[in-house]
Short mmCIF file of C-alpha atoms in Angstrom, two decimals:
data_model
loop_
_atom_site.label_atom_id
_atom_site.label_comp_id
_atom_site.label_asym_id
_atom_site.label_seq_id
_atom_site.Cartn_x
_atom_site.Cartn_y
_atom_site.Cartn_z
CA MET A 1 0.00 0.00 0.00
CA LEU A 2 2.79 2.40 0.89
CA PHE A 3 4.54 1.63 -2.41
CA CYS A 4 1.32 2.29 -4.42
CA TRP A 5 0.70 5.55 -2.59
CA THR A 6 4.26 6.73 -3.23
CA LEU A 7 4.11 5.73 -6.90
CA ASN A 8 0.76 7.54 -7.33
CA ALA A 9 2.15 10.72 -5.73
CA GLN A 10 5.17 10.72 -8.01
CA GLN A 11 3.01 10.10 -11.11
CA ASN A 12 0.93 13.17 -10.14
CA GLY A 13 4.10 15.26 -10.09
CA LYS A 14 4.28 15.32 -6.29
CA THR A 15 7.49 14.24 -4.63
CA PHE A 16 8.50 14.00 -1.00
CA VAL A 17 10.33 16.66 0.95
CA HIS A 18 13.12 14.94 2.87
CA ILE A 19 14.82 16.06 6.05
CA ILE A 20 18.55 15.85 5.51
CA HIS A 21 19.67 17.43 8.76
CA ALA A 22 18.54 19.40 11.84
CA ASP A 23 20.28 19.78 15.19
CA TYR A 24 16.94 19.33 16.98
CA GLN A 25 13.52 17.95 16.03
CA ILE A 26 10.60 18.87 18.27
CA TYR A 27 7.04 17.53 17.96
CA ASP A 28 4.53 19.84 19.59
CA GLU A 29 0.84 20.08 18.58
CA SER A 30 0.92 23.79 19.50
CA TYR A 31 2.76 24.30 16.21
CA GLY A 32 -0.09 22.59 14.39
CA LYS A 33 -1.22 19.06 13.62
CA ASP A 34 1.49 16.95 11.98
CA VAL A 35 3.93 19.87 12.21
CA GLU A 36 7.41 19.40 13.65
CA ARG A 37 9.86 22.08 14.72
CA LEU A 38 13.35 21.81 13.19
CA ILE A 39 16.08 23.84 14.86
CA GLY A 40 19.71 24.45 13.93
CA ASN A 41 21.38 23.96 10.53
CA VAL A 42 18.18 22.77 8.92
CA ALA A 43 18.60 21.12 5.52
CA LEU A 44 15.69 19.78 3.42
CA ARG A 45 15.54 18.38 -0.10
CA GLN A 46 12.89 17.90 -2.74
CA ASP A 47 14.09 16.40 -5.99
CA SER A 48 17.21 18.32 -7.01
CA ALA A 49 16.42 21.40 -4.88
CA TYR A 50 17.91 21.94 -1.42
CA PHE A 51 16.51 24.18 1.32
CA TYR A 52 18.58 25.54 4.20
CA SER A 53 17.57 27.71 7.20
CA ASP A 54 18.29 28.29 10.90
CA SER A 55 14.92 26.76 11.83
CA ALA A 56 11.73 25.54 10.19
CA HIS A 57 8.16 24.34 10.80
CA PHE A 58 7.72 21.25 8.66
CA ASN A 59 4.62 19.20 7.76
CA GLU A 60 5.77 16.03 6.08
CA LYS A 61 2.28 14.98 4.98
CA THR A 62 1.42 18.21 3.19
CA ARG A 63 5.03 18.75 2.03
CA TYR A 64 4.83 22.27 3.44
CA PHE A 65 7.31 24.14 5.58
CA ASP A 66 8.15 27.63 6.84
CA GLY A 67 11.84 28.50 7.00
CA TYR A 68 13.30 31.14 9.34
CA GLY A 69 16.70 32.83 9.39
CA HIS A 70 19.43 32.62 6.76
CA VAL A 71 17.11 30.93 4.29
CA HIS A 72 18.94 29.48 1.28
CA ILE A 73 17.28 27.63 -1.59
CA LYS A 74 19.71 25.94 -3.93
CA VAL A 75 17.55 25.61 -7.04
CA ASN A 76 20.26 24.04 -9.20
CA ASP A 77 23.99 24.28 -9.84
CA SER A 78 23.74 27.89 -11.08
CA THR A 79 20.74 29.38 -9.22
CA ASP A 80 20.58 30.22 -5.50
CA ILE A 81 17.95 32.15 -3.55
CA PHE A 82 18.50 33.80 -0.15
CA SER A 83 16.07 35.49 2.26
CA ASP A 84 15.24 35.97 5.95
CA LYS A 85 12.05 33.91 5.78
CA CYS A 86 10.27 31.62 3.35
CA LYS A 87 7.06 29.62 2.92
CA TYR A 88 7.27 26.58 0.68
CA SER A 89 4.59 24.25 -0.68
CA GLY A 90 6.10 21.01 -1.93
CA ASP A 91 2.80 19.99 -3.54
CA ILE A 92 3.02 22.75 -6.14
CA LYS A 93 6.74 23.47 -5.73
CA PHE A 94 6.06 27.12 -4.95
CA ALA A 95 7.97 29.37 -2.54
CA GLU A 96 7.26 32.75 -0.97
CA LEU A 97 10.33 34.63 0.24
CA PHE A 98 10.38 37.60 2.62
CA ASP A 99 12.90 40.29 3.55
CA ASN A 100 16.37 40.78 2.04
CA VAL A 101 15.59 38.45 -0.84
CA ILE A 102 18.48 37.76 -3.21
CA LEU A 103 18.46 35.48 -6.26
CA LYS A 104 21.85 34.69 -7.79
CA ASP A 105 22.17 33.09 -11.20
CA ASP A 106 25.70 33.06 -12.59
CA SER A 107 26.63 36.77 -12.70
CA THR A 108 23.00 37.91 -12.40
CA VAL A 109 21.76 39.13 -9.01
CA LEU A 110 18.09 39.90 -8.26
CA LYS A 111 17.28 41.83 -5.06
CA THR A 112 13.90 42.60 -3.50
CA ASN A 113 12.03 42.37 -0.17
CA TYR A 114 9.31 40.00 -1.33
CA MET A 115 9.45 37.41 -4.07
CA THR A 116 7.69 34.24 -5.15
CA TYR A 117 9.43 31.40 -6.94
CA ASP A 118 7.68 28.74 -8.98
CA ARG A 119 9.99 25.74 -9.44
CA ASN A 120 7.77 24.20 -12.13
CA LYS A 121 7.92 27.31 -14.27
CA HIS A 122 11.40 28.40 -13.17
CA LEU A 123 9.78 31.77 -12.54
CA ALA A 124 10.76 34.32 -9.90
CA THR A 125 8.30 37.21 -9.38
CA TYR A 126 8.49 40.40 -7.35
CA PRO A 127 5.40 42.65 -7.21
CA ARG A 128 6.66 45.55 -5.09
CA HIS A 129 9.97 46.90 -6.37
CA GLY A 130 13.15 45.04 -7.12
CA SER A 131 16.41 45.24 -9.03
CA ILE A 132 18.56 43.00 -11.20
CA THR A 133 22.29 43.55 -11.54
CA ARG A 134 24.31 41.95 -14.32
CA ASN A 135 28.03 42.83 -14.39
CA ASP A 136 28.03 46.65 -14.84
CA LYS A 137 24.29 46.94 -15.59
CA ASN A 138 21.49 47.54 -13.10
CA LEU A 139 17.75 47.28 -13.82
CA VAL A 140 15.13 48.54 -11.37
CA SER A 141 11.33 48.30 -11.62
CA ARG A 142 8.18 48.17 -9.52
CA LYS A 143 7.27 44.70 -10.82
CA GLY A 144 9.52 42.05 -12.26
CA TYR A 145 9.77 38.45 -13.45
CA TYR A 146 12.80 36.26 -14.00
CA ARG A 147 13.04 32.93 -15.80
CA ASP A 148 16.22 31.22 -14.57
CA ASP A 149 15.98 28.34 -17.08
CA ILE A 150 16.25 30.65 -20.12
CA GLN A 151 17.81 33.61 -18.27
CA VAL A 152 15.22 36.16 -19.36
CA ALA A 153 13.90 38.95 -17.10
CA TYR A 154 10.69 40.94 -17.52
CA PHE A 155 10.16 44.37 -15.95
CA ARG A 156 6.96 46.37 -15.55
CA THR A 157 6.24 49.91 -14.32
CA ASP A 158 8.88 52.59 -13.58
CA VAL A 159 11.71 50.64 -15.19
CA VAL A 160 15.18 52.23 -14.92
CA VAL A 161 18.24 50.71 -16.60
CA THR A 162 21.66 52.05 -15.62
CA THR A 163 24.92 51.27 -17.47
CA PRO A 164 28.29 53.04 -17.32
CA LYS A 165 27.40 54.98 -20.48
CA SER A 166 23.63 55.43 -20.35
CA ARG A 167 20.38 55.49 -18.36
CA MET A 168 17.11 54.12 -19.74
CA PHE A 169 13.58 54.87 -18.51
CA THR A 170 10.67 52.79 -19.76
CA ASP A 171 7.44 51.10 -18.71
CA THR A 172 7.82 47.55 -20.00
CA LEU A 173 11.09 45.77 -20.68
CA GLU A 174 12.31 42.26 -21.53
CA TYR A 175 15.98 41.58 -20.78
CA ARG A 176 17.61 38.62 -22.53
CA ILE A 177 20.59 38.24 -20.27
CA GLN A 178 22.85 35.96 -22.29
CA GLU A 179 22.44 38.18 -25.35
CA GLU A 180 22.78 41.37 -23.26
CA LYS A 181 19.76 42.64 -25.20
CA MET A 182 16.78 44.61 -23.86
CA TYR A 183 13.42 44.86 -25.64
CA PHE A 184 11.07 47.66 -24.62
CA PHE A 185 7.33 47.89 -25.33
CA GLY A 186 6.22 51.42 -24.47
CA PRO A 187 7.46 55.01 -24.21
CA THR A 188 11.21 54.84 -23.61
CA THR A 189 13.98 57.39 -23.06
CA ILE A 190 17.72 56.65 -23.15
CA TYR A 191 20.11 59.29 -21.80
CA TYR A 192 23.73 59.40 -22.90
CA ASP A 193 26.37 61.97 -21.91
CA ASP A 194 25.61 64.15 -24.93
CA ASN A 195 22.55 62.63 -26.63
CA VAL A 196 18.99 61.65 -25.72
CA LEU A 197 17.05 58.86 -27.48
CA VAL A 198 13.27 58.69 -27.23
CA GLY A 199 11.11 55.93 -28.73
CA ASN A 200 8.01 53.80 -28.19
CA TYR A 201 9.12 50.32 -29.20
CA GLY A 202 12.42 48.60 -29.96
CA TRP A 203 15.54 47.11 -28.43
CA TYR A 204 18.84 48.06 -26.87
CA ASP A 205 22.00 45.97 -27.25
CA ALA A 206 23.85 46.71 -23.99
CA LYS A 207 26.93 44.74 -25.03
CA ASN A 208 27.55 46.73 -28.22
CA ASP A 209 25.74 49.94 -27.18
CA ILE A 210 23.33 49.82 -30.12
CA ALA A 211 19.66 50.86 -30.05
CA TYR A 212 16.78 50.29 -32.47
CA LEU A 213 13.62 52.36 -31.96
CA ASP A 214 10.30 52.09 -33.75
CA LYS A 215 6.86 53.74 -33.75
CA ARG A 216 8.34 57.25 -33.85
CA ALA A 217 11.77 57.96 -32.40
CA THR A 218 13.91 61.03 -31.68
CA LEU A 219 17.66 61.52 -31.21
CA SER A 220 18.57 64.95 -29.83
CA ASN A 221 21.28 67.03 -28.21
CA GLN A 222 21.76 70.73 -27.49
CA GLY A 223 22.11 71.71 -31.15
CA TYR A 224 19.78 69.49 -33.16
CA SER A 225 17.24 66.68 -33.12
CA ILE A 226 16.35 63.88 -35.56
CA THR A 227 12.85 62.39 -35.52
CA SER A 228 11.63 59.50 -37.68
CA ASP A 229 9.26 56.54 -37.67
CA THR A 230 12.19 54.14 -37.19
CA MET A 231 15.74 54.76 -35.98
CA PHE A 232 18.98 52.81 -35.54
CA TYR A 233 21.70 54.27 -33.30
CA ASP A 234 25.24 52.98 -32.69
CA LYS A 235 26.72 54.88 -29.75
CA LYS A 236 30.28 53.55 -30.18
CA ALA A 237 30.43 54.67 -33.80
CA ASP A 238 28.23 57.72 -33.07
CA PHE A 239 26.17 56.67 -36.10
CA ALA A 240 22.42 57.16 -36.53
CA LYS A 241 20.11 55.95 -39.31
CA ALA A 242 16.59 57.39 -39.53
CA MET A 243 13.88 55.92 -41.76
CA SER A 244 10.46 57.18 -42.88
CA ASN A 245 9.04 60.65 -42.17
CA VAL A 246 12.39 62.04 -41.07
CA ILE A 247 12.52 65.53 -39.53
CA ILE A 248 15.85 67.14 -38.58
CA GLU A 249 15.68 70.35 -36.53
CA ASP A 250 18.81 72.52 -36.31
CA THR A 251 18.21 75.04 -33.53
CA VAL A 252 21.60 76.71 -34.01
CA ASN A 253 21.15 77.50 -37.71
CA LYS A 254 17.35 77.82 -37.50
CA ALA A 255 16.63 75.15 -40.08
CA ILE A 256 14.42 72.09 -40.54
CA VAL A 257 15.19 69.29 -43.00
CA GLU A 258 12.61 66.68 -43.97
CA GLY A 259 12.95 63.44 -45.93
CA ASN A 260 12.32 59.71 -45.75
CA TYR A 261 15.85 58.45 -45.12
CA ALA A 262 18.85 59.94 -43.29
CA GLU A 263 22.23 58.88 -41.96
CA MET A 264 24.54 60.75 -39.58
CA TRP A 265 28.19 60.07 -38.63
CA LYS A 266 28.94 62.47 -35.78
CA LYS A 267 32.61 61.48 -35.36
CA LEU A 268 33.19 62.01 -39.08
CA GLY A 269 31.14 65.20 -39.08
CA LYS A 270 28.86 64.29 -41.97
CA SER A 271 25.25 63.35 -42.62
CA PHE A 272 22.79 63.13 -45.49
CA VAL A 273 19.04 63.12 -46.12
CA THR A 274 17.33 61.70 -49.18
CA ASP A 275 13.92 60.75 -50.62
CA SER A 276 11.39 63.63 -50.84
CA VAL A 277 13.82 66.08 -49.25
CA ARG A 278 12.65 69.52 -48.14
CA ALA A 279 14.80 71.98 -46.19
CA LEU A 280 13.37 75.06 -44.47
CA TYR A 281 15.72 77.90 -43.50
CA PHE A 282 14.13 80.53 -41.30
CA ALA A 283 15.07 84.20 -41.61
CA ASP A 284 13.66 87.24 -39.87
CA LYS A 285 11.45 88.21 -42.81
CA ASP A 286 10.74 84.98 -44.64
CA THR A 287 11.49 81.26 -44.98
CA LEU A 288 13.54 79.62 -47.74
CA TYR A 289 12.24 76.23 -48.97
CA LEU A 290 14.73 73.99 -50.78
CA HIS A 291 14.37 70.59 -52.42
CA SER A 292 16.88 68.20 -53.99
CA ASP A 293 17.21 64.45 -54.42
CA THR A 294 19.81 64.33 -51.63
CA LEU A 295 21.21 66.80 -49.08
CA PHE A 296 24.66 66.35 -47.49
CA PHE A 297 25.80 68.21 -44.36
CA PHE A 298 29.36 68.55 -43.02
CA MET A 299 30.32 69.64 -39.50
CA ASP A 300 33.47 70.80 -37.73
CA THR A 301 34.05 67.76 -35.46
CA VAL A 302 35.98 69.82 -32.90
CA GLU A 303 33.58 72.73 -32.42
CA GLN A 304 30.52 70.84 -33.72
CA LYS A 305 29.57 73.71 -36.01
CA ALA A 306 28.15 73.52 -39.53
CA GLU A 307 30.75 73.89 -42.29
CA ARG A 308 28.94 73.29 -45.57
CA MET A 309 25.86 71.87 -47.22
CA LEU A 310 25.71 70.08 -50.58
CA ALA A 311 22.47 69.54 -52.51
CA TYR A 312 22.55 67.16 -55.46
CA TYR A 313 20.26 66.72 -58.43
CA ASN A 314 17.04 68.53 -59.26
CA VAL A 315 17.67 71.39 -56.85
CA ARG A 316 14.83 73.90 -56.56
CA PHE A 317 14.25 76.57 -53.93
CA TYR A 318 11.58 79.13 -53.14
CA ARG A 319 11.33 82.27 -51.06
CA ARG A 320 8.84 85.04 -51.73
CA ASP A 321 11.53 87.43 -53.01
CA ILE A 322 13.83 84.90 -54.75
CA GLN A 323 13.57 81.50 -56.42
CA GLY A 324 16.07 79.26 -58.16
CA LYS A 325 16.96 75.93 -59.73
CA CYS A 326 20.10 74.01 -60.67
CA ASP A 327 21.40 70.45 -60.62
CA SER A 328 23.81 70.89 -57.70
CA LEU A 329 24.22 73.51 -55.00
CA SER A 330 26.84 73.92 -52.29
CA TYR A 331 26.73 76.36 -49.38
CA TYR A 332 29.80 77.26 -47.31
CA VAL A 333 29.08 78.69 -43.86
CA ALA A 334 32.48 80.38 -43.32
CA ASP A 335 32.13 82.75 -46.29
CA SER A 336 28.31 82.62 -46.56
CA CYS A 337 28.62 81.63 -50.20
CA ALA A 338 26.27 79.40 -52.21
CA LYS A 339 27.51 77.89 -55.48
CA MET A 340 25.04 76.72 -58.11
CA ARG A 341 26.19 74.42 -60.92
CA ARG A 342 24.78 72.82 -64.08
CA ASP A 343 22.20 75.05 -65.76
CA PRO A 344 21.54 77.32 -62.75
CA ILE A 345 18.83 80.00 -62.80
CA ILE A 346 17.80 82.61 -60.23
CA TRP A 347 14.57 84.59 -60.34
CA ALA A 348 14.10 87.77 -58.31
CA GLU A 349 10.94 89.82 -58.85
CA ASN A 350 10.84 90.42 -62.65
CA SER A 351 14.48 89.41 -63.14
CA GLN A 352 15.99 86.15 -64.37
CA LEU A 353 19.71 85.53 -63.84
CA ARG A 354 21.62 82.76 -65.62
CA GLY A 355 25.18 81.62 -66.19
CA ASP A 356 27.10 78.42 -66.64
CA SER A 357 27.85 78.82 -62.93
CA ILE A 358 26.33 81.08 -60.27
CA ASN A 359 27.86 82.08 -56.95
CA ILE A 360 25.70 83.82 -54.37
CA VAL A 361 27.13 85.73 -51.41
CA ILE A 362 24.79 86.08 -48.42
CA ALA A 363 25.01 88.96 -45.92
CA ASN A 364 22.61 89.53 -43.01
CA LYS A 365 20.51 86.56 -44.24
CA SER A 366 19.89 88.33 -47.58
CA ILE A 367 21.49 88.16 -51.01
CA ASP A 368 24.42 90.56 -51.28
CA THR A 369 26.03 89.75 -54.64
CA VAL A 370 25.57 87.20 -57.41
CA LEU A 371 28.43 86.17 -59.70
CA LEU A 372 27.42 84.78 -63.12
CA TYR A 373 30.27 83.16 -65.10
CA PRO A 374 30.91 82.40 -67.83
CA ASN A 375 28.10 83.39 -70.21
CA GLY A 376 26.13 85.49 -67.77
CA PHE A 377 22.69 86.54 -68.90
CA ILE A 378 20.23 88.74 -66.99
CA ILE A 379 16.69 89.28 -68.28
CA GLN A 380 14.15 91.68 -66.80
CA LYS A 381 10.60 91.79 -68.01
CA ASP A 382 9.61 95.29 -69.08
CA THR A 383 6.64 96.89 -67.29
CA ILE A 384 4.55 96.88 -70.49
CA GLU A 385 6.13 94.64 -73.12
CA GLY A 386 9.47 93.15 -74.10
CA PHE A 387 12.51 92.26 -72.06
CA ASN A 388 15.51 94.23 -70.87
CA GLN A 389 18.67 92.13 -71.23
CA ILE A 390 22.27 92.18 -70.01
CA LYS A 391 24.81 89.71 -71.34
CA GLY A 392 28.55 89.11 -70.85
CA LYS A 393 31.32 86.69 -70.04
CA THR A 394 31.43 87.54 -66.35
CA MET A 395 28.76 89.46 -64.49
CA ILE A 396 28.44 90.59 -60.89
CA ALA A 397 24.93 91.49 -59.79
CA TYR A 398 24.63 93.60 -56.62
CA PHE A 399 21.47 93.45 -54.54
CA LYS A 400 20.00 95.92 -52.08
CA ASP A 401 17.11 94.87 -49.84
CA ASN A 402 16.86 91.68 -51.94
CA GLU A 403 16.30 93.70 -55.13
CA LEU A 404 18.71 94.03 -58.04
CA ASP A 405 20.56 97.36 -57.62
CA HIS A 406 23.32 97.41 -60.24
CA VAL A 407 25.32 95.03 -62.45
CA TYR A 408 28.97 95.02 -63.46
CA ASP A 409 29.33 93.31 -66.84
CA ASP A 410 32.87 92.40 -67.96
CA GLY A 411 33.84 90.84 -71.29
CA ASN A 412 31.81 91.27 -74.50
CA ALA A 413 29.15 93.14 -72.57
CA GLU A 414 25.82 93.63 -74.36
CA THR A 415 22.56 95.23 -73.30
CA VAL A 416 19.07 95.66 -74.66
CA TYR A 417 16.66 97.89 -72.80
CA TRP A 418 13.37 99.55 -73.64
CA LEU A 419 13.26 103.33 -73.39
CA ARG A 420 10.01 105.00 -72.34
CA GLU A 421 8.67 108.43 -71.61
CA GLU A 422 7.57 109.27 -68.09
CA ASP A 423 4.00 108.46 -69.05
CA GLY A 424 5.13 105.01 -70.18
CA SER A 425 4.86 105.62 -73.90
CA MET A 426 7.42 103.81 -76.04
CA ILE A 427 10.50 105.64 -77.38
CA GLY A 428 12.43 102.67 -78.72
CA VAL A 429 14.89 99.93 -77.91
CA ASN A 430 18.47 100.80 -77.01
CA MET A 431 21.17 98.26 -77.88
CA SER A 432 24.77 98.64 -76.77
CA GLN A 433 28.05 96.73 -76.79
CA SER A 434 31.23 97.36 -74.82
CA VAL A 435 34.22 95.67 -73.24
CA ALA A 436 32.66 96.29 -69.83
CA MET A 437 29.66 98.11 -68.37
CA ASP A 438 28.33 99.21 -65.00
CA ILE A 439 24.53 99.20 -65.13
CA LYS A 440 22.34 100.96 -62.57
CA ILE A 441 18.87 99.52 -61.96
CA GLU A 442 15.95 101.07 -60.13
CA LYS A 443 12.53 99.52 -59.67
CA ASN A 444 13.54 96.64 -61.94
CA GLN A 445 14.38 99.04 -64.80
CA ILE A 446 17.75 100.01 -66.29
CA VAL A 447 18.21 103.74 -65.60
CA ARG A 448 21.89 104.34 -66.36
CA ILE A 449 24.81 102.58 -68.07
CA LYS A 450 28.48 103.45 -67.66
CA TYR A 451 30.66 102.10 -70.50
CA PHE A 452 34.34 101.15 -70.43
CA LYS A 453 36.64 101.25 -73.51
CA LYS A 454 35.18 100.34 -76.92
CA THR A 455 31.51 101.09 -77.11
CA THR A 456 28.78 100.96 -79.73
CA GLU A 457 25.24 102.08 -78.99
CA THR A 458 22.16 102.22 -81.20
CA LEU A 459 18.63 103.38 -80.49
CA TYR A 460 15.91 101.81 -82.60
CA PRO A 461 12.59 103.72 -82.65
CA LYS A 462 9.62 101.48 -82.24
CA GLU A 463 8.36 102.01 -85.77
CA LYS A 464 11.74 101.03 -87.28
CA MET A 465 12.31 97.91 -85.17
CA LYS A 466 12.77 94.73 -87.17
CA PRO A 467 11.28 91.50 -85.77
CA GLY A 468 13.71 89.79 -83.42
CA ILE A 469 16.15 92.69 -83.19
CA GLU A 470 15.25 93.23 -79.53
CA ILE A 471 16.40 89.69 -78.58
CA LEU A 472 20.05 88.92 -77.80
CA LYS A 473 21.55 85.63 -78.91
CA GLY A 474 21.06 82.93 -76.28
CA PHE A 475 17.93 84.55 -74.89
CA GLU A 476 15.62 82.16 -72.98
CA TRP A 477 12.83 83.35 -70.71
CA LEU A 478 12.26 80.29 -68.57
CA ASP A 479 9.40 81.36 -66.37
CA GLU A 480 7.76 77.91 -66.69
CA LEU A 481 10.66 76.45 -64.66
CA ARG A 482 10.23 78.93 -61.82
CA PRO A 483 8.90 77.63 -58.45
CA VAL A 484 5.70 79.54 -57.64
CA ASP A 485 5.11 78.48 -54.00
CA PRO A 486 6.73 76.34 -51.25
CA ASN A 487 5.13 73.11 -52.52
CA ASP A 488 6.16 73.76 -56.12
CA ILE A 489 9.79 72.96 -55.30
CA PHE A 490 8.89 69.26 -55.76
CA ARG A 491 7.68 69.79 -59.33
CA LYS A 492 9.96 68.60 -62.13
CA PRO A 493 9.07 70.90 -65.03
CA LYS A 494 10.22 70.29 -68.57
CA LYS A 495 12.05 72.98 -70.50
CA VAL A 496 9.96 74.44 -73.34
CA GLU A 497 11.71 75.14 -76.64
CA GLN A 498 11.40 78.82 -77.55
CA THR A 499 11.21 80.69 -80.87
CA ASP A 500 11.46 84.40 -81.55
CA GLU A 501 7.69 84.53 -81.92
CA THR A 502 7.02 82.83 -78.57
CA VAL A 503 9.51 85.20 -76.93
CA ARG A 504 7.78 88.25 -78.37
CA ARG A 505 4.40 86.84 -77.36
CA LYS A 506 5.59 86.37 -73.77
CA GLY A 507 6.89 89.92 -73.73
CA ARG A 508 3.54 91.44 -74.64
CA ARG A 509 1.33 92.60 -71.85
CA LYS A 510 -1.74 90.43 -71.42
#
C-alpha cells in the first residue's frame, strides 16, 4: 500500500520533501497538527532542490514548511535564492520569500524584499519593487519576473536601466541576459552623456551599445534633433540611421530638413538626407524652402559647427523674393557663399539671372552679390512689353534689400533695354556693346549705363524695329521652370523650346 501511494504521488508530479539534517527535532501540537519544529542547521531536499535555514516548521504529509533565518534555496547548480524567511509548498513546488531576498544566477543578481518562486515554471516574481544587476548593468522596476531556465527577465512599471554609459527609462522591458539585449514595449527614453534617445518600441543591445527604436523615435542634443518613424543608433560609432518621415531640426542655424531616409556620422562630421527632401531655413522676414534628391551636411568635429551643405540633383528653392533651380548647390558657412552648378537660374521679382555657374554671397541673411560666369545673362521683363537684357562673359549682380541694384558686366558686354517716356509711352529699344559696363537699376528698370573702352550704342525707334532685333543671342525666358510656392519645389518641369515669336508673345502685356 505504501509503495502504491508513493508511486501515485510521483506520477501526479508530487514528490517527498526529505529532512537531511537538523540539530533538533521537536514535535509539539501547538505548532499545528502533523507539524514538527526543526532547529539548527536545517537542511531539506525535494528532488534536485535543497533548502537551508536556521529553523523551520515542517509538515511532512502536506510537504509544506516555513523556514526562518538565513534561508537558502539551492535551485540548481547555477541558481541560489536567499532570504530571511520563506514559505514553501512542496505539492506545487512554490515558494514565498520575505525580507532581504536575493536570487543569484551566474553573474546575475536579483534583489527585492518579497518574491515568489515557482519551481515548475522556473519563474521568480516580485510585485513591489526590485532590481537586477548583471556585471556593470542595473535594472530597477516596480514589478519584475525572472526565468532562470532561459535567463530572461521581464520588468513592468517605472523601469530604470543604468549602465556606465547610459540610463534608460521605460514602462515595460524584456531583458535577454545571455544576449545582453533589452526589448522595450512602451514610451522609452535613453540618456547618454551628450545625446537623448526617445522611442516607443524597440531594443537596446547593452553589449555593443546599439539601439533600435520604432513607432516614432527622436535623437537629440543641445544643437539638433532627428525624428523618424524608425531609428537605428550605434553609440560607439556615433552613427544614426533614420527611416520614414524624417525631420531634422537645427536650432543653431534655424533650419528644418525633412525626408524619408537619413544617416549621420557624428565622429566624421557628416550626414545626409534623401527621398522627398525639403529643407526650411528661417530668416527674420521669410522662410527659404529647398528641395533636392539628396542633401549632405558637413560639420566641424571639434567645435561641432556647420561647415557646408551640398544639394545634389534637381535642386529647386523658393522664397517670396527669390527662387532658383540648378542640378547641384553647395553652401559654405564660413564665407556665406552658395555655389550653383549645371544650368543654374535665379529669379528675383521680374528678373531672371543665368550663367554656366552662379555664386551667391549672403550677408545679413539676404542676397548681397551674385556672380554669373561664364556666359552670364540677366533678363528683366519690361513693365509693359518686351525684355531688358544684359549679357557678358562675367557678371556681378549687386542686390540691395533683396532687389537688383546694379550690375557690373565684364567681357563682351551687351545690353538691350526699352526706353520710355515718363507716361510710359514707347521711345524705342536701345542696344549697346562694350568691353565692360556698369549698369544701374531702379525699380527693376535700367536707368543708367556706364561704359568702359570700346563702345557701340544704337537706339531703334519702335516704328523702325525689325522682328527679333530686340532679342540677344542665347535669350531664354524660362518662367515655366520657376517655383511659384513652397510646394512647387517638388515639381519637375520640362524645358519648353522657344522661338522668336514665342519670346515676343511672352513679352507682350496680357
